[in-house]
XYZ file of C-alpha atoms in Angstrom:
654
model
C 30.609 30.255 -44.687
C 31.178 27.184 -45.726
C 32.758 28.380 -49.321
C 35.547 30.606 -48.043
C 36.389 27.457 -45.790
C 35.988 25.482 -48.654
C 38.837 28.130 -50.882
C 41.021 28.090 -49.278
C 41.462 23.615 -48.509
C 41.908 24.238 -52.512
C 44.434 27.440 -52.713
C 46.585 25.146 -50.004
C 46.317 21.687 -52.204
C 43.847 20.230 -50.131
C 45.614 21.277 -47.037
C 44.782 24.502 -44.739
C 48.358 25.837 -43.426
C 49.373 26.197 -39.908
C 49.566 30.236 -40.170
C 46.086 29.976 -41.411
C 44.845 28.420 -38.643
C 44.137 30.656 -36.630
C 42.423 33.503 -39.811
C 39.827 29.661 -40.802
C 36.770 31.235 -38.087
C 37.075 34.770 -38.036
C 37.515 34.964 -41.735
C 34.371 32.666 -41.951
C 32.191 34.642 -40.095
C 32.639 37.916 -41.961
C 31.945 36.117 -44.588
C 28.036 34.929 -43.775
C 28.284 38.720 -42.112
C 29.359 40.353 -46.282
C 26.809 37.896 -47.501
C 23.611 38.817 -44.922
C 24.553 42.915 -46.278
C 25.827 41.506 -50.550
C 22.760 39.260 -51.742
C 19.867 41.783 -50.258
C 21.319 44.881 -51.910
C 21.513 42.365 -55.072
C 18.671 40.945 -55.644
C 18.782 37.087 -54.838
C 16.347 37.010 -51.773
C 14.141 38.916 -53.474
C 13.235 35.581 -55.973
C 10.629 34.091 -55.459
C 12.028 30.299 -56.452
C 8.854 28.298 -57.721
C 10.404 31.212 -60.165
C 13.560 29.960 -60.804
C 15.479 29.652 -63.952
C 18.548 30.985 -66.197
C 17.114 34.735 -65.845
C 18.500 34.341 -61.615
C 21.541 33.468 -62.607
C 21.879 37.497 -63.205
C 22.231 38.336 -60.010
C 23.469 34.967 -58.270
C 26.572 36.758 -59.324
C 26.191 40.159 -58.970
C 25.479 38.773 -55.041
C 28.993 36.546 -54.950
C 30.829 39.630 -56.407
C 29.372 41.943 -53.810
C 30.239 39.087 -51.394
C 33.610 38.310 -52.635
C 34.144 41.749 -52.547
C 33.136 42.380 -49.856
C 34.609 39.968 -47.472
C 38.157 41.289 -48.859
C 38.329 44.682 -48.095
C 37.025 43.444 -44.437
C 39.933 40.445 -44.667
C 42.436 42.997 -45.221
C 41.356 45.568 -41.817
C 41.466 42.929 -39.304
C 45.601 41.664 -38.309
C 44.395 38.056 -38.393
C 42.635 37.601 -41.749
C 45.232 40.023 -43.404
C 47.831 37.148 -44.267
C 44.541 35.847 -46.355
C 45.956 35.425 -50.130
C 43.919 36.853 -53.112
C 43.265 33.017 -55.336
C 41.078 32.757 -51.498
C 38.633 34.830 -53.119
C 39.019 33.718 -56.196
C 37.988 30.105 -55.892
C 35.399 31.335 -53.245
C 33.622 33.341 -56.040
C 34.351 30.127 -58.922
C 32.111 27.992 -55.077
C 29.609 30.092 -54.603
C 27.889 30.656 -57.653
C 26.718 27.436 -58.305
C 26.564 26.963 -55.242
C 23.858 29.256 -54.053
C 21.994 27.995 -58.291
C 22.002 24.742 -56.914
C 20.012 25.675 -52.892
C 17.802 27.493 -55.516
C 16.721 24.760 -57.585
C 16.968 21.770 -54.549
C 14.166 24.032 -53.160
C 12.188 24.302 -55.877
C 12.562 20.833 -57.275
C 11.053 20.535 -53.031
C 8.259 23.519 -54.407
C 7.520 21.708 -57.063
C 7.198 17.609 -54.961
C 4.489 19.126 -52.401
C 2.844 20.903 -55.471
C 2.812 17.206 -57.934
C 1.567 15.334 -54.715
C -1.082 17.380 -54.792
C -2.346 17.261 -57.649
C -1.116 13.710 -58.705
C -4.515 13.096 -56.783
C -6.696 14.731 -59.988
C -4.712 13.755 -62.453
C -7.264 10.754 -62.396
C -9.569 13.647 -63.564
C -7.475 14.495 -66.600
C -8.272 15.433 -69.790
C -5.291 13.367 -71.604
C -4.220 16.032 -74.795
C -1.642 15.798 -77.645
C 0.714 18.379 -77.885
C 1.954 19.953 -81.270
C 4.661 22.597 -81.506
C 7.338 23.016 -79.129
C 7.620 26.774 -78.868
C 6.591 29.787 -76.726
C 2.389 28.731 -77.347
C 3.635 25.356 -75.750
C 6.674 26.586 -72.921
C 3.640 29.159 -71.475
C 0.548 26.418 -71.691
C 2.315 23.969 -70.502
C 3.977 25.647 -67.781
C -0.514 27.136 -66.592
C -1.286 23.370 -66.702
C 2.174 22.714 -64.261
C 1.268 25.238 -61.879
C -2.862 25.876 -61.929
C -4.258 22.629 -61.493
C -5.294 22.542 -64.621
C -7.268 19.887 -65.778
C -5.215 18.700 -69.248
C -2.263 16.245 -69.069
C -0.089 16.316 -72.002
C 0.812 12.894 -72.242
C 3.653 13.864 -75.289
C 4.469 16.649 -77.431
C 4.495 16.431 -81.011
C 7.265 18.642 -82.614
C 7.737 20.363 -86.022
C 11.749 19.187 -85.884
C 13.801 16.143 -86.677
C 16.206 14.007 -84.781
C 14.311 15.379 -81.406
C 11.619 12.119 -80.332
C 12.297 10.831 -76.897
C 13.599 14.015 -74.988
C 11.222 15.865 -72.694
C 9.568 19.475 -72.656
C 9.228 20.070 -69.743
C 8.653 16.632 -67.658
C 6.558 16.064 -71.474
C 8.317 13.695 -73.775
C 8.310 14.302 -77.348
C 6.624 10.999 -78.951
C 7.956 11.940 -83.213
C 7.685 14.893 -85.795
C 5.744 16.033 -88.250
C 8.700 15.775 -90.772
C 8.078 11.758 -90.318
C 3.955 11.649 -90.708
C 3.982 7.877 -91.050
C 5.708 6.864 -88.252
C 4.687 8.780 -85.907
C 0.679 8.015 -86.472
C 2.361 4.012 -86.666
C 3.337 4.699 -83.464
C -0.055 6.798 -82.462
C -2.351 3.975 -83.831
C -0.576 1.533 -81.916
C -0.686 3.471 -78.194
C -3.267 2.079 -75.792
C -4.637 4.797 -74.757
C -5.126 7.550 -77.308
C -5.415 11.885 -75.730
C -8.956 13.350 -76.336
C -7.735 16.048 -77.618
C -4.779 17.086 -79.925
C -3.653 20.807 -79.693
C -1.835 22.634 -82.154
C -0.200 25.791 -79.983
C 0.529 27.153 -83.312
C -1.057 28.221 -86.791
C -1.843 25.887 -89.312
C 0.760 27.477 -91.950
C 3.421 27.010 -89.221
C 4.058 23.703 -90.165
C 4.791 21.537 -93.041
C 1.943 20.901 -95.080
C 1.988 17.257 -95.347
C 2.316 16.326 -91.725
C -0.369 18.473 -90.168
C -2.990 17.416 -92.920
C -2.328 13.453 -91.906
C -2.124 14.160 -88.274
C -5.235 16.338 -88.504
C -7.090 13.461 -90.476
C -5.761 10.817 -88.334
C -7.385 12.566 -85.412
C -10.211 12.951 -86.859
C -10.446 9.485 -87.601
C -10.130 8.363 -84.315
C -12.770 11.208 -82.735
C -9.879 12.820 -81.182
C -10.956 16.791 -80.897
C -8.334 19.290 -82.830
C -8.379 23.349 -81.581
C -6.094 25.531 -81.753
C -4.442 26.973 -79.767
C -4.070 31.428 -78.770
C -0.332 32.934 -79.566
C 1.030 35.025 -76.909
C -0.349 38.123 -77.495
C -3.893 36.179 -77.623
C -3.147 34.297 -74.314
C -2.881 37.190 -71.702
C -0.982 36.203 -68.146
C -0.098 31.933 -67.694
C -3.297 32.116 -65.314
C -5.958 32.424 -67.995
C -3.721 30.135 -70.945
C -6.144 27.279 -70.011
C -9.305 28.705 -69.623
C -8.746 31.332 -72.305
C -6.554 29.907 -75.220
C -9.450 27.092 -76.985
C -10.611 27.651 -80.373
C -13.369 25.589 -80.295
C -16.564 24.216 -78.164
C -16.267 20.552 -78.399
C -19.409 18.702 -77.316
C -17.547 17.282 -74.134
C -16.778 21.182 -73.112
C -20.905 20.675 -72.412
C -20.050 18.028 -69.926
C -19.147 18.914 -66.017
C -16.931 15.537 -65.577
C -14.424 14.692 -67.191
C -14.523 11.768 -70.750
C -13.748 8.114 -69.744
C -10.321 6.543 -71.143
C -9.962 3.182 -71.686
C -7.407 0.033 -72.180
C -6.625 0.224 -76.245
C -4.665 -3.215 -75.731
C -7.598 -5.340 -75.345
C -9.479 -3.600 -77.596
C -6.975 -4.476 -80.599
C -6.660 -8.246 -79.339
C -11.021 -8.101 -80.546
C -11.082 -7.123 -83.032
C -7.932 -7.702 -85.311
C -8.045 -10.075 -87.878
C -12.035 -10.641 -87.292
C -15.017 -10.078 -89.237
C -16.996 -6.613 -88.111
C -20.207 -6.106 -89.248
C -22.350 -2.953 -87.853
C -25.833 -1.873 -88.507
C -26.587 1.758 -88.706
C -23.390 1.800 -89.816
C -23.280 4.971 -91.467
C -26.094 7.122 -87.460
C -23.988 9.334 -85.022
C -23.034 5.888 -82.966
C -22.753 3.714 -85.715
C -20.747 6.127 -87.741
C -18.280 5.785 -84.483
C -17.849 2.604 -83.956
C -16.927 2.410 -87.707
C -13.863 4.338 -87.562
C -13.307 2.738 -83.652
C -13.282 -0.611 -85.145
C -11.359 0.667 -87.800
C -7.787 1.463 -85.963
C -7.962 -2.309 -84.943
C -7.545 -3.326 -88.346
C -9.381 -5.901 -88.706
C -10.035 -8.542 -90.791
C -13.436 -7.146 -92.280
C -15.890 -4.537 -92.080
C -18.451 -4.431 -93.165
C -21.558 -2.187 -93.253
C -25.432 -2.659 -93.129
C -27.063 1.282 -93.443
C -30.519 2.161 -94.128
C -30.183 5.312 -95.135
C -28.364 5.771 -98.352
C -26.367 9.306 -97.949
C -25.751 7.763 -94.198
C -24.209 5.485 -96.059
C -21.857 6.944 -98.035
C -20.907 9.383 -96.117
C -18.812 6.305 -93.675
C -17.619 4.686 -95.997
C -16.598 7.454 -98.345
C -14.977 8.260 -94.655
C -12.579 4.431 -94.469
C -11.990 4.757 -97.278
C -10.281 7.818 -96.527
C -9.047 7.130 -93.332
C -8.694 3.506 -93.234
C -7.629 2.967 -97.121
C -6.421 -0.679 -95.954
C -9.242 -2.565 -93.839
C -11.274 -4.483 -96.034
C -15.257 -3.557 -96.791
C -18.446 -3.825 -97.868
C -21.215 -1.413 -97.564
C -25.056 -2.475 -98.081
C -27.749 0.242 -97.618
C -30.441 -2.189 -96.745
C -32.626 -2.538 -93.550
C -32.913 -4.946 -91.052
C -36.626 -5.224 -91.241
C -35.553 -7.112 -94.076
C -35.050 -11.135 -92.576
C -33.934 -12.243 -95.658
C -31.712 -9.822 -96.842
C -30.113 -9.437 -93.825
C -28.702 -13.855 -93.523
C -27.934 -12.828 -97.429
C -25.292 -10.407 -95.787
C -24.587 -12.542 -92.437
C -24.378 -15.887 -95.146
C -21.538 -14.100 -97.102
C -19.341 -11.965 -95.070
C -19.861 -14.874 -91.629
C -19.308 -12.152 -89.489
C -17.365 -13.214 -86.115
C -18.780 -9.857 -85.042
C -21.571 -7.593 -84.762
C -22.544 -5.029 -83.730
C -26.805 -3.851 -83.866
C -26.914 0.664 -84.274
C -29.848 0.613 -86.354
C -33.199 1.793 -84.456
C -35.088 4.315 -84.754
C -34.331 6.778 -81.676
C -36.517 9.325 -81.640
C -38.745 9.170 -78.005
C -41.560 12.079 -80.293
C -41.553 10.535 -84.273
C -41.872 6.695 -82.498
C -44.610 7.716 -80.686
C -46.213 9.079 -83.573
C -45.521 6.202 -85.621
C -45.213 2.814 -83.524
C -45.507 0.268 -86.364
C -42.275 1.252 -87.737
C -40.608 1.637 -84.243
C -42.056 -2.041 -83.876
C -40.756 -3.638 -87.035
C -37.118 -1.198 -86.647
C -36.460 -1.248 -83.391
C -38.447 -5.225 -82.136
C -37.749 -7.286 -85.862
C -34.739 -5.682 -86.777
C -33.015 -7.039 -83.681
C -35.160 -10.364 -83.857
C -33.292 -10.684 -87.931
C -29.838 -9.562 -86.879
C -29.586 -11.982 -83.844
C -30.760 -14.918 -85.556
C -28.367 -13.959 -88.549
C -25.746 -13.665 -85.967
C -26.220 -17.337 -84.070
C -27.249 -18.982 -87.530
C -23.662 -17.586 -88.644
C -21.881 -19.129 -85.519
C -20.555 -15.282 -84.599
C -18.242 -15.016 -81.616
C -20.887 -12.329 -80.167
C -23.701 -10.124 -80.887
C -23.848 -6.562 -79.040
C -27.119 -5.287 -78.791
C -26.906 -0.631 -78.885
C -29.768 0.242 -76.683
C -30.948 3.006 -74.311
C -31.577 4.663 -70.718
C -35.361 4.858 -72.116
C -35.920 0.956 -71.848
C -35.733 1.390 -68.695
C -39.382 1.782 -66.867
C -40.571 3.380 -69.698
C -43.638 5.267 -71.192
C -42.894 5.012 -74.558
C -43.615 3.079 -77.950
C -39.084 3.960 -78.133
C -38.336 2.861 -74.568
C -40.945 -0.239 -75.375
C -39.195 -1.512 -77.850
C -35.640 -1.196 -77.199
C -36.584 -3.157 -73.728
C -38.153 -5.693 -75.582
C -34.946 -6.006 -77.517
C -33.314 -6.019 -74.578
C -35.449 -8.601 -73.526
C -34.807 -11.176 -76.357
C -31.156 -10.977 -76.534
C -31.113 -11.217 -72.763
C -32.596 -14.380 -73.777
C -30.356 -15.111 -76.082
C -27.595 -15.770 -74.440
C -29.231 -17.392 -71.922
C -30.108 -20.417 -74.347
C -26.234 -20.061 -75.491
C -25.802 -21.012 -71.912
C -28.773 -23.857 -71.782
C -26.996 -25.098 -75.090
C -23.358 -24.725 -74.997
C -23.370 -23.286 -78.217
C -20.066 -20.728 -78.903
C -22.102 -17.489 -79.450
C -23.226 -14.922 -76.679
C -25.588 -11.750 -76.257
C -24.960 -8.875 -74.846
C -26.775 -5.584 -74.143
C -25.156 -2.155 -73.554
C -27.540 0.382 -72.481
C -26.620 4.050 -72.139
C -27.852 7.718 -71.928
C -28.639 10.701 -74.339
C -25.876 11.807 -76.588
C -24.172 14.664 -77.193
C -23.343 15.640 -80.532
C -25.185 12.903 -81.759
C -28.208 13.712 -85.143
C -31.081 15.618 -84.026
C -29.609 15.778 -80.789
C -29.849 18.895 -77.862
C -26.142 20.464 -79.424
C -27.054 21.114 -82.350
C -29.985 22.021 -81.876
C -29.005 24.581 -79.458
C -25.753 26.050 -81.166
C -28.485 26.804 -84.318
C -30.946 28.411 -82.408
C -28.079 30.374 -80.522
C -26.339 31.466 -83.606
C -30.211 32.565 -84.843
C -30.191 34.841 -82.153
C -32.529 32.658 -79.356
C -34.540 31.526 -77.690
C -33.624 28.131 -76.582
C -35.737 26.077 -76.427
C -36.645 23.838 -73.247
C -39.258 21.045 -72.874
C -39.691 21.679 -68.677
C -37.013 23.544 -65.761
C -36.928 19.759 -64.473
C -36.490 17.709 -67.338
C -32.270 16.047 -66.564
C -30.752 13.783 -68.694
C -27.386 11.303 -68.858
C -25.104 12.573 -71.187
C -21.465 11.385 -72.767
C -20.211 11.746 -75.733
C -19.937 9.664 -78.631
C -17.101 8.827 -78.558
C -16.496 7.170 -74.674
C -20.108 5.778 -75.336
C -18.646 3.238 -78.257
C -15.262 2.468 -75.718
C -16.878 2.021 -72.930
C -19.353 -0.115 -75.522
C -16.476 -1.953 -77.481
C -14.730 -2.534 -73.898
C -17.310 -4.329 -72.574
C -18.461 -6.501 -75.489
C -14.736 -7.225 -75.239
C -14.445 -7.701 -71.864
C -17.626 -9.776 -71.777
C -16.012 -12.220 -73.288
C -12.573 -12.472 -71.690
C -14.218 -12.570 -68.009
C -16.464 -15.083 -66.800
C -20.044 -13.035 -66.188
C -22.486 -14.566 -65.984
C -25.213 -15.011 -69.326
C -28.242 -12.242 -69.784
C -26.762 -9.457 -68.099
C -27.664 -6.100 -69.730
C -23.839 -3.972 -69.262
C -24.550 -0.514 -68.263
C -22.181 3.264 -68.434
C -20.441 4.935 -65.664
C -22.447 8.230 -67.295
C -22.426 10.158 -63.589
C -25.597 12.506 -62.642
C -28.374 13.343 -64.559
C -27.672 17.411 -66.176
C -31.159 19.032 -65.961
C -31.174 20.898 -69.578
C -32.085 24.446 -69.057
C -27.974 23.511 -67.471
C -26.919 22.624 -70.310
C -28.430 25.377 -72.146
C -27.409 28.149 -70.368
C -23.774 26.603 -69.972
C -23.823 26.811 -73.952
C -25.079 30.022 -73.729
C -21.932 31.200 -71.663
C -19.778 28.911 -73.676
C -20.852 30.926 -76.505
C -19.784 33.944 -74.929
C -23.132 35.499 -74.063
C -24.572 36.381 -70.788
C -28.443 33.677 -70.553
C -31.852 35.385 -70.188
C -29.731 38.597 -71.481
C -28.308 37.954 -74.461
C -29.990 34.622 -75.744
C -33.365 33.775 -73.118
C -34.224 30.219 -73.017
C -38.311 29.052 -73.803
C -40.062 26.748 -72.589
C -42.388 24.601 -74.309
C -43.768 21.748 -72.458
C -42.980 17.750 -72.167
C -43.134 16.193 -76.098
C -45.509 12.602 -76.074
C -44.001 9.933 -74.482
C -41.047 12.275 -72.843
C -40.157 11.403 -69.121
C -38.481 14.561 -66.430
C -36.121 11.941 -65.525
C -34.364 8.548 -66.980
C -33.228 5.966 -64.665
C -29.878 3.926 -66.425
C -31.576 0.473 -63.767
C -35.266 -0.983 -63.660
C -36.325 -1.791 -60.067
C -36.518 -5.183 -60.447
C -33.135 -6.483 -61.721
C -30.023 -6.604 -59.459
C -27.420 -3.778 -60.116
C -23.639 -5.557 -60.054
C -20.036 -4.200 -60.096
C -18.997 -6.510 -63.573
C -15.273 -6.180 -62.617
C -14.771 -3.089 -66.481
C -13.847 0.237 -64.758
C -16.685 2.541 -66.023
C -19.365 -0.470 -66.208
C -22.485 -2.012 -64.047
C -24.457 -4.594 -64.646
C -28.342 -5.426 -64.946
C -29.454 -8.288 -64.252
C -33.041 -8.189 -64.856
C -35.528 -11.591 -64.509
C -36.392 -11.086 -68.509
C -38.941 -12.659 -70.401
C -38.482 -17.080 -71.588
C -38.047 -17.281 -75.826
C -42.052 -19.010 -76.025
C -43.565 -16.293 -74.920
C -41.379 -13.503 -76.474
C -40.843 -15.391 -80.663
C -45.261 -15.416 -79.813
C -45.243 -12.081 -79.045
C -42.731 -11.324 -81.243
C -44.614 -12.070 -83.644
C -48.154 -10.731 -83.002
C -46.082 -7.370 -82.836
C -44.786 -8.028 -86.748
C -48.492 -8.784 -87.385
C -49.770 -6.150 -86.489
C -47.385 -3.374 -87.494
C -47.233 -4.927 -91.753
C -51.002 -3.560 -91.606
C -50.267 -0.637 -89.150
C -52.162 -2.091 -86.009
C -51.249 1.163 -84.038
C -53.657 -0.150 -81.025
C -52.243 -3.545 -81.364
C -48.610 -3.509 -81.407
C -49.191 -1.282 -78.621
C -51.916 -3.459 -76.267
C -48.642 -6.462 -77.048
C -45.962 -3.963 -75.968
C -47.622 -3.284 -72.780
C -48.462 -7.144 -72.365
C -44.424 -7.052 -72.213
C -42.889 -4.978 -70.936
C -44.064 -3.898 -67.555
C -45.132 -0.481 -66.937
C -45.706 0.292 -69.965
C -49.429 0.027 -69.732
C -51.891 2.959 -69.340
C -49.337 5.512 -70.365
C -48.592 3.026 -73.516
C -53.150 2.850 -74.100
C -52.828 6.430 -72.776
C -51.418 8.294 -75.618
C -53.664 5.917 -77.584
C -56.971 7.763 -77.250
C -55.444 11.367 -77.569
C -54.359 10.386 -80.974
C -57.223 8.204 -81.258
C -59.600 10.809 -80.061
C -59.440 13.306 -82.553
C -61.988 10.301 -85.476
C -63.727 9.116 -82.402
C -65.413 12.024 -79.905
C -66.225 8.630 -77.176
C -63.489 5.544 -77.061
C -65.430 2.655 -75.953
C -63.813 -0.670 -74.197
C -64.083 -2.762 -77.322
C -62.246 0.340 -79.124
C -59.520 -0.857 -77.039
C -59.320 -4.022 -78.421
C -57.442 -4.523 -81.275
C -59.378 -4.279 -84.340
C -58.328 -7.379 -86.370
C -58.177 -10.587 -84.600
C -55.049 -11.855 -84.482
C -54.920 -16.373 -84.151
C -53.009 -18.031 -81.413
C -49.784 -18.776 -82.031
C -48.146 -22.089 -81.698
C -44.618 -20.977 -79.550
C -43.001 -24.231 -80.657
C -43.947 -24.599 -84.020
C -41.872 -22.647 -87.142
C -43.401 -19.391 -87.588
C -43.353 -17.165 -91.106
C -41.697 -14.139 -91.040
C -42.957 -10.902 -93.574
C -41.108 -9.078 -94.675
C -40.798 -5.782 -93.142
C -40.581 -4.257 -97.022
C -43.366 -5.093 -98.594
């Protein structure tokens, strides 16, 4: 109706002749009637506005032609409209097509706006992903993410063509090209927030070989999972794209929550141009620490590991992925105070991360002296060396097993927390520069000796999966987010006004039952729990608890101003008592006196005692049918120690 009136005006130079004025209203009514007949016939009204695309233009063209022809025929019958010239209908057609198209575009935009408003509330819980390629698979995948409220959030697209940087593909910006991989990686390197996954939208052979090789190598070095989207013939429908298109199952798939994302700008300011030392650098946590720290261009990266193979592996990894970072690898034990001090004096690190530890509860329970020598004496050696060289900060990697512990491993890590906390309070009292932090978190998915690799091996062999107890539950997070939050806690501890003696506790969500995790892994493998793969309950191992805690009952829990991190403020132990007891622990562990070690841990760690000594009774009863009270006393009478005097230290390596 509007277009025909506008066509009359345009056909007559912007005005309506007197002879056509009586025809305007009848002509508009006839135009509306023609549209009511023509548009349903042409199928325009059967096209949903949410799916408006270029294909709808064909239906609009047919509808516009039919309505104009029908209008001309009806107008020629009536006397009042018979004098309307033919150019009016031609102009009406030219106006109707863009007008009808614009109406549908506006309707779709409003629909998408409402949908985006609903999805924005879920944006914080989405997993940021980076897409490679702009082919049909990428097009379908991005559409499915936008229309189905997927858990993934595209943060950028890497194109396989030149000169497309800055353009948008379905509202997702193209950030670079595989044909210029060095420039692309340099741009990604300085991103404030890295994606958690990289999706290849085509087979690897489709992309330029040098570019895709460099991109995948960079992604793996930064802990970014690389997956490939299936081809169109494998995707099925759009609705299935999100759940069926991924080729690999990663540890983060096991979590029922999104990983924590952190901003990298603050971390770059902390590490860039600084000398950093990491102990246990070849382990699961230590190796991820070294990779992430290396990505921030430190002046020097010093690594210590007691395992030659682990040291070789991480050194080769860094040489391939971060060749420009100066590094030095030492095969050494943190138990050896003289060796640790020599390394620290040679490199004088500014930031120190102590990730070296014996962490497996049943093994440490059977080898308590070894646990003390590494987890307690080693931590003391590293902390003292950090203070001696005037480091800015020393960060102790701790565990939730240190809370209300019933096992030796947890008790040793608790003593390590006490020592680090006491050192930080000394810094506060003496106004020295070295800060000391402990970062506490729970189980790490995908680490060496953890549940995920074990379950994967058991599934590959046809089962059964072994679970200790149906009620057992643990806190879980991925290696990447554990390390990122550890780095953030360290950076924030130095920049924010945090009190001395705090223990940073990472937010790990809700605990997960081990049996639920086992069932989830079986389903992710495309199998049915208890039918295709059985789950066998084998009973708790020595020292294990049914559940873990992140905060001790005596600790004050507070928000520390760091997203994803809280702080615990325990009362702590006086440094004089700590030094004296740690020296006794060192002496007892050096001669293999397990009973004395557990007795000293009992005296120092609240809540550990009874269960700890009970485990001694069980193991020792193999040799002695009956235990008396004197059997629980130390075999060697250890003399009292003057806490204020300088004490000799035994080398655990002897």
